[in-house]
Coordinates of C-alpha atoms in Angstrom, one line a residue:
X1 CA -21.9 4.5 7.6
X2 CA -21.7 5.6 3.8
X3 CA -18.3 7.3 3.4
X4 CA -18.2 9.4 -0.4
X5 CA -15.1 10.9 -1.5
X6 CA -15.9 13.5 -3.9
X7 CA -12.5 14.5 -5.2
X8 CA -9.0 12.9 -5.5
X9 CA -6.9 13.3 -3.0
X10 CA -3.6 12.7 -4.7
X11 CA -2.4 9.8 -3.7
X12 CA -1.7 6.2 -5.7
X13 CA -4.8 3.9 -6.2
X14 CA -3.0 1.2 -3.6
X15 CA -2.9 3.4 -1.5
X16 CA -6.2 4.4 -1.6
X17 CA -7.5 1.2 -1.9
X18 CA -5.6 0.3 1.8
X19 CA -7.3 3.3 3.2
X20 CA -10.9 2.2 1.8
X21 CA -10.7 -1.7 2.7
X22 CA -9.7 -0.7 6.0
X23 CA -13.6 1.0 6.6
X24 CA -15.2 -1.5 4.9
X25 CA -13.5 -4.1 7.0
X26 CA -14.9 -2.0 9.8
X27 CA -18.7 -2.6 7.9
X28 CA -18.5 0.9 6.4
X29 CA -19.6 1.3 2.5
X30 CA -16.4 3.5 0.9
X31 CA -17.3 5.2 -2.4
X32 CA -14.6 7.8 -4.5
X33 CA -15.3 10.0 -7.2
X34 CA -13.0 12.3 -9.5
X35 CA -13.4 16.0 -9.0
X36 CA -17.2 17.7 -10.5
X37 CA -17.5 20.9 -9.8
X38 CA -21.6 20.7 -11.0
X39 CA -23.6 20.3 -7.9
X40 CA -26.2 18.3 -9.5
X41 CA -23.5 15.5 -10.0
X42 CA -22.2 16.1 -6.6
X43 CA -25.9 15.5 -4.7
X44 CA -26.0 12.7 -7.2
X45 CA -23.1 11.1 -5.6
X46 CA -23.7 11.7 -2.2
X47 CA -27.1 12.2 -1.3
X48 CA -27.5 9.3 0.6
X49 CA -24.3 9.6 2.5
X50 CA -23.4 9.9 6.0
X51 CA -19.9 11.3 5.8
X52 CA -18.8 13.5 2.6
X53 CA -14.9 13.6 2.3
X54 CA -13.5 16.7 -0.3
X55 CA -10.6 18.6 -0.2
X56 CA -10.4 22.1 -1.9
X57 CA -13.4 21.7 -4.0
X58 CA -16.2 24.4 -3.3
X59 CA -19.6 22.2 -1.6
X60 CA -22.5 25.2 -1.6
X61 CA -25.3 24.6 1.0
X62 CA -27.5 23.4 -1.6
X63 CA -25.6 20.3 -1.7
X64 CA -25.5 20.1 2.2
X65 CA -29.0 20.4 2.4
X66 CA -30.0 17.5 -0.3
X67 CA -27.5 15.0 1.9
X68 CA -30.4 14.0 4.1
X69 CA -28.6 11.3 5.8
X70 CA -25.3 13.7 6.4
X71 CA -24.1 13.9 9.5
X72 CA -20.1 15.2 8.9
X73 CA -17.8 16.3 6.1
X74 CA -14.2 15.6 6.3
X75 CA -11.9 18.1 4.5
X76 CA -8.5 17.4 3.5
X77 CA -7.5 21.0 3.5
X78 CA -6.8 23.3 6.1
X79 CA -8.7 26.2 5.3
X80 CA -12.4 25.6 5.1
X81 CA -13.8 28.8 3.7
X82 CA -15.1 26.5 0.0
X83 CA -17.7 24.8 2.2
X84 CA -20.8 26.6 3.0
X85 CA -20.7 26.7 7.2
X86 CA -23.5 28.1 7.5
X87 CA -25.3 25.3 5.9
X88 CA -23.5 22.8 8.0
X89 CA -24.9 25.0 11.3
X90 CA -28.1 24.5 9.7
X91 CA -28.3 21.0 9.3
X92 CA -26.5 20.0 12.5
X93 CA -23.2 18.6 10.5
X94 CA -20.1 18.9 12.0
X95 CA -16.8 19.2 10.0
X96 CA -13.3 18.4 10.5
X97 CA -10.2 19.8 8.4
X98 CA -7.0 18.0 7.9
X99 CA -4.5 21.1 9.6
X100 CA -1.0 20.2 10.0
X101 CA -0.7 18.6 6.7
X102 CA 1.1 21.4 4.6
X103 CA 2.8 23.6 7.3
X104 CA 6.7 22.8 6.2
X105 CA 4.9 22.6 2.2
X106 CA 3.4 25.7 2.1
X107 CA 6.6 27.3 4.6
X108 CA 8.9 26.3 1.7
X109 CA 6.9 28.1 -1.0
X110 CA 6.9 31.0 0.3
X111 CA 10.4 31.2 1.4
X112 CA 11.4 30.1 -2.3
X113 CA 9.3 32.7 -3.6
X114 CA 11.0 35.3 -1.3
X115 CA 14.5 34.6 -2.7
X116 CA 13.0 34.5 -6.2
X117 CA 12.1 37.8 -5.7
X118 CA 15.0 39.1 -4.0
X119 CA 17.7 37.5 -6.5
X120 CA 15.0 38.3 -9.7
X121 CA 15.3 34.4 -10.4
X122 CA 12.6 35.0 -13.5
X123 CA 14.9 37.8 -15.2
X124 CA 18.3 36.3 -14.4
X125 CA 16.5 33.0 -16.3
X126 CA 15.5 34.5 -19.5
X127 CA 18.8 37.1 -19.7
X128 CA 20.9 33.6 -19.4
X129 CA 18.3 32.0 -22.3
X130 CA 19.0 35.5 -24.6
X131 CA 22.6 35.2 -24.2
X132 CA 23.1 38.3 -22.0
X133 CA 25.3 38.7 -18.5
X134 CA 23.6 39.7 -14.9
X135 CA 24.3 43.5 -15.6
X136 CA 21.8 45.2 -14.1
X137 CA 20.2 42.6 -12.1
X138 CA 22.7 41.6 -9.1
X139 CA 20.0 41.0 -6.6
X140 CA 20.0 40.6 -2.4
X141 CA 20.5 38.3 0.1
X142 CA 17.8 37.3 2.6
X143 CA 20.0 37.5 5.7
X144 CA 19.3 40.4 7.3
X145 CA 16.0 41.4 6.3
X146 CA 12.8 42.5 8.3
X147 CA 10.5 39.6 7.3
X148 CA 6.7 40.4 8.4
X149 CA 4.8 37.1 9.0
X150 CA 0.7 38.1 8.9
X151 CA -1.2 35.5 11.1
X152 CA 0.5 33.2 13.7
X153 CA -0.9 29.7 12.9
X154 CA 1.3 26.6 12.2
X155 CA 1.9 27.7 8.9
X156 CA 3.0 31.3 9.9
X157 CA 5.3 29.9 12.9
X158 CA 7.1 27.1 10.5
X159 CA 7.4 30.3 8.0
X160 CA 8.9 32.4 10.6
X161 CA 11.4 29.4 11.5
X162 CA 12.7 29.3 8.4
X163 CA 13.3 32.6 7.9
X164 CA 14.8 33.0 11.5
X165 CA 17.5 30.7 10.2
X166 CA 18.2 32.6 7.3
X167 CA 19.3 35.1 10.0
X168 CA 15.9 37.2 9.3
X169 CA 14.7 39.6 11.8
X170 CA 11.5 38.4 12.1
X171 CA 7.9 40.2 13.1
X172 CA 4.3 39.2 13.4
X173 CA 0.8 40.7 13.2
X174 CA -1.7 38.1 14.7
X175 CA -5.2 39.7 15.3
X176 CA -4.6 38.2 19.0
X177 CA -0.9 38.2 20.4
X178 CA -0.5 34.7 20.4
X179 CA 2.6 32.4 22.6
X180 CA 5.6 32.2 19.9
X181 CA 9.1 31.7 19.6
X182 CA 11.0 34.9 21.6
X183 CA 12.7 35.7 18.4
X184 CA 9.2 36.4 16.8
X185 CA 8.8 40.2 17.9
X186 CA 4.7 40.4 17.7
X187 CA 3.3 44.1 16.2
X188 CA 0.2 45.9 15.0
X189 CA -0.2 45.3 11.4
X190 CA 0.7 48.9 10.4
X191 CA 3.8 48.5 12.0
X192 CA 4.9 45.1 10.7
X193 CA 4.1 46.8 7.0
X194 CA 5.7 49.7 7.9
X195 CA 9.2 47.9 9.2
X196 CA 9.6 45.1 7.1
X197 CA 11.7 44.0 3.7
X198 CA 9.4 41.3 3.1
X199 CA 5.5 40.8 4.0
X200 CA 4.2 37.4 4.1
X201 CA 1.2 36.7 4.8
X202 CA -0.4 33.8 6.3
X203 CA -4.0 34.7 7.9
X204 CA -7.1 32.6 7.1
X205 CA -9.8 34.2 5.0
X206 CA -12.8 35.2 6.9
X207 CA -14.6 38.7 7.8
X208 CA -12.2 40.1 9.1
X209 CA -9.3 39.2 6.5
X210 CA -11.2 39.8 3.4
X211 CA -9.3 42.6 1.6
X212 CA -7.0 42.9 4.5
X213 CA -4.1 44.4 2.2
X214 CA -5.7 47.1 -0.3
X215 CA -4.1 49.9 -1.5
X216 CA -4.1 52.2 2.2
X217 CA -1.9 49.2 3.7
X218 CA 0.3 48.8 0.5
X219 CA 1.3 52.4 0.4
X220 CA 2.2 51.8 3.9
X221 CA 4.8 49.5 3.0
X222 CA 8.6 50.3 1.7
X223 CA 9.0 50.8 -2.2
X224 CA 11.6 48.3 -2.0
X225 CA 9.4 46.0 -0.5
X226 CA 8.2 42.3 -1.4
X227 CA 4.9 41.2 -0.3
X228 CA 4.2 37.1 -0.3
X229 CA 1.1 35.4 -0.3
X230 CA 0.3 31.7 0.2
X231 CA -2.5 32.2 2.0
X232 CA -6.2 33.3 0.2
X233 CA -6.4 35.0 -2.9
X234 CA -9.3 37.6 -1.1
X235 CA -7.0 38.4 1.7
X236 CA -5.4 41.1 -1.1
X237 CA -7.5 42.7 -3.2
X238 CA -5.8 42.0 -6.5
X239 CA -6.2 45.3 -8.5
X240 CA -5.0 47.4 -6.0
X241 CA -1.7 45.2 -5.8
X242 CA -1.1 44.9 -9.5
X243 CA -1.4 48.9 -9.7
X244 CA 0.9 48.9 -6.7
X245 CA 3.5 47.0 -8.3
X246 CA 3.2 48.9 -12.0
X247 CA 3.6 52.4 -10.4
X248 CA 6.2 51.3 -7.9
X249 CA 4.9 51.3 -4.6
X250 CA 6.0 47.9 -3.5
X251 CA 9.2 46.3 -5.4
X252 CA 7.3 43.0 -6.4
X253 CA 5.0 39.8 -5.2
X254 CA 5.1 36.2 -5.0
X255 CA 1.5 35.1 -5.5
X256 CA 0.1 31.3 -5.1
X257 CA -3.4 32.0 -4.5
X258 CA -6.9 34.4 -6.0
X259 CA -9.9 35.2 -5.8
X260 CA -11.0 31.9 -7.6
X261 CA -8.9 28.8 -8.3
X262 CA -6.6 28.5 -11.4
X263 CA -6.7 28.1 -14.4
X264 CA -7.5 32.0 -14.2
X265 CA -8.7 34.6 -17.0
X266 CA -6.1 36.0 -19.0
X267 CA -6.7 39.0 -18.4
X268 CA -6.0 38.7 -14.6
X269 CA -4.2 41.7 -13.7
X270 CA -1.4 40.1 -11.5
X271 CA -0.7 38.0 -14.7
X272 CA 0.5 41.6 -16.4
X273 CA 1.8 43.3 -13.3
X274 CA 5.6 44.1 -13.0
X275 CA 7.7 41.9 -10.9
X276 CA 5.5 39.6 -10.1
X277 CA 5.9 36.0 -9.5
X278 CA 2.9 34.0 -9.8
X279 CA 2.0 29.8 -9.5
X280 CA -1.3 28.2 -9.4
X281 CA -2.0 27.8 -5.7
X282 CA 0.7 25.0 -5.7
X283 CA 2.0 25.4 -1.8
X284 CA 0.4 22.7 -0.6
X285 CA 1.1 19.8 -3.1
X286 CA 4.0 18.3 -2.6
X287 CA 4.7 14.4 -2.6
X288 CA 5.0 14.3 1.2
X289 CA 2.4 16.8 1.9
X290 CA -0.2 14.6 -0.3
X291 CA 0.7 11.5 2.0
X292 CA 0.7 13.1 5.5
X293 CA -2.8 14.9 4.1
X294 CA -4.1 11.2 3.6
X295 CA -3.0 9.7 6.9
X296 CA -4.8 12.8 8.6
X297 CA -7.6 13.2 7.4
X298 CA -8.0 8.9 7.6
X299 CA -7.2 9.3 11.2
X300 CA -9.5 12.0 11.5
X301 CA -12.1 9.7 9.6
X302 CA -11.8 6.6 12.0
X303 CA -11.7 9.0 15.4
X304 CA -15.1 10.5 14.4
X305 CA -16.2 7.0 13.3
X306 CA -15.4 6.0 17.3
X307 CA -17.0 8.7 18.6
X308 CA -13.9 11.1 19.2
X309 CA -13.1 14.7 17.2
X310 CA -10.2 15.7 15.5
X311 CA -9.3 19.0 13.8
X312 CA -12.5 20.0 15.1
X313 CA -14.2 22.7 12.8
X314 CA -18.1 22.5 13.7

């Protein structure tokens, strides 16, 4: 098989390297490639391949379709929605995604940005810098609060954990009730907005989650509100949220992901919105997360090599 890596995968050229000698040992032909986001350089690469390997970089159907020999992609991501499905459905190529990999990384983000918000870490900062005192900006503790976790996966649940130890009350919207912890009270998504201190959401993007939190399900939310999310950038549609935050409706965001990856415009209106803290879709890329991404998505690599599936997407 013809293995192509299209895309770094953040880890050190050894290790790499241990990773690649161990297929061709196997009689497997291992090619890697830095990041190009130009599909021309991409079919380039890989249009003789039997197995493409990316991890968040977008691969249209056009691509798919001029891999003749392609018979799986391997992504080292969990969510999936850059790669054209449909496509794969088409050409009978079955995928794989590396899910597990970031659930206590992308957890942690989200719970720092919660206590950001609540203690206005950002203003505190700069007052301190400019020589000032904390007068007017003595902020709250997370114990105690109604934290709303929005979709049940692995990442939601380690989310939820966390903030259950913080001594959170915590509640869930899941479009299916789903088996979780007894301390995770499970609710219909206008209740969970309607109840909670702090809203974080954690939902895949598809259909049905595409501008799932617009401006009818913000104004359902408490003014002194928070709303998190290290999920997908389309799950919220940005404008609505950045006028929800300038005329008060909600108290302020923590934002890791958009409609498109960073670097974004400047004129992106959650860059200008009040109260907002925003990083460029970070939760995922730690120094541990990179590693256990690599021995997954190998793992996954060798099973489907041996005839088994793992992290089955298509």
């Amino acid at each position: 098989m013809k293995i192509v890596l299209l895309e770094s995968l953040a880890i050190s050229e050894d290790m790499l390297n241990q990773y690649a000698d161990a297929l061709c040992q196997a009689g497997h032909i291992f090619e890697a490639y830095e990041r190009d986001m130009n599909p021309d350089v991409q079919i380039a690469r890989a249009k003789d391949a039997d197995v493409i390997m990316i991890a968040n970089m977008p691969l249209k159907g056009e691509v798919i379709r001029a891999c003749k020999n392609l018979k799986y992609i391997n992504i080292a991501f969990t969510g999936v929605d850059h790669v054209d499905l449909a496509a794969c459905r088409e050409c009978g190529v079955q995928v794989s995604n590396a899910s597990g990999y970031s659930n206590r990384s992308v957890a942690e983000l989200a719970l720092c940005m919660m206590l950001t918000l609540l203690r206005s870490v950002p203003q505190v900062d700069a007052r301190c810098r400019a020589g000032g005192t904390k007068d007017g900006l003595v902020g709250c503790e997370l114990y105690g609060k109604a934290v709303a976790v929005v979709g049940l996966g692995a990442i939601g649940q380690t989310t939820a954990a966390l903030c259950h130890a913080f001594g959170c009350r915590v509640v869930a919207y899941n479009p299916r009730p789903k088996e979780a912890p007894a301390y995770i009270e499970q609710l219909s998504l206008d209740e969970v907005l309607a109840q909670s201190d702090i809203v974080t959401l954690h939902c895949p993007l598809n259909d049905t989650t595409r501008g799932m939190i617009s401006a009818d399900e913000l104004a359902k939310m408490k003014s002194s509100a928070f709303l998190v999310n290290t999920a997908r950038g389309p799950v919220v549609d940005s404008a609505a949220l950045a006028d929800a935050l300038n005329r008060g409706v909600i108290a302020g965001a923590g934002i890791d992901v958009f409609e498109t990856e960073p670097p974004l415009e400047p004129s992106h209106p959650l860059l200008h919105a009040k109260n907002t803290v925003v990083t460029p879709h970070v939760a995922f890329a730690t120094k541990e997360s990179m590693l256990l991404r690599a021995e997954i998505v190998f793992d996954t690599l060798h099973a489907w090599l041996n005839g088994e599936r793992k992290n089955v997407i298509l």
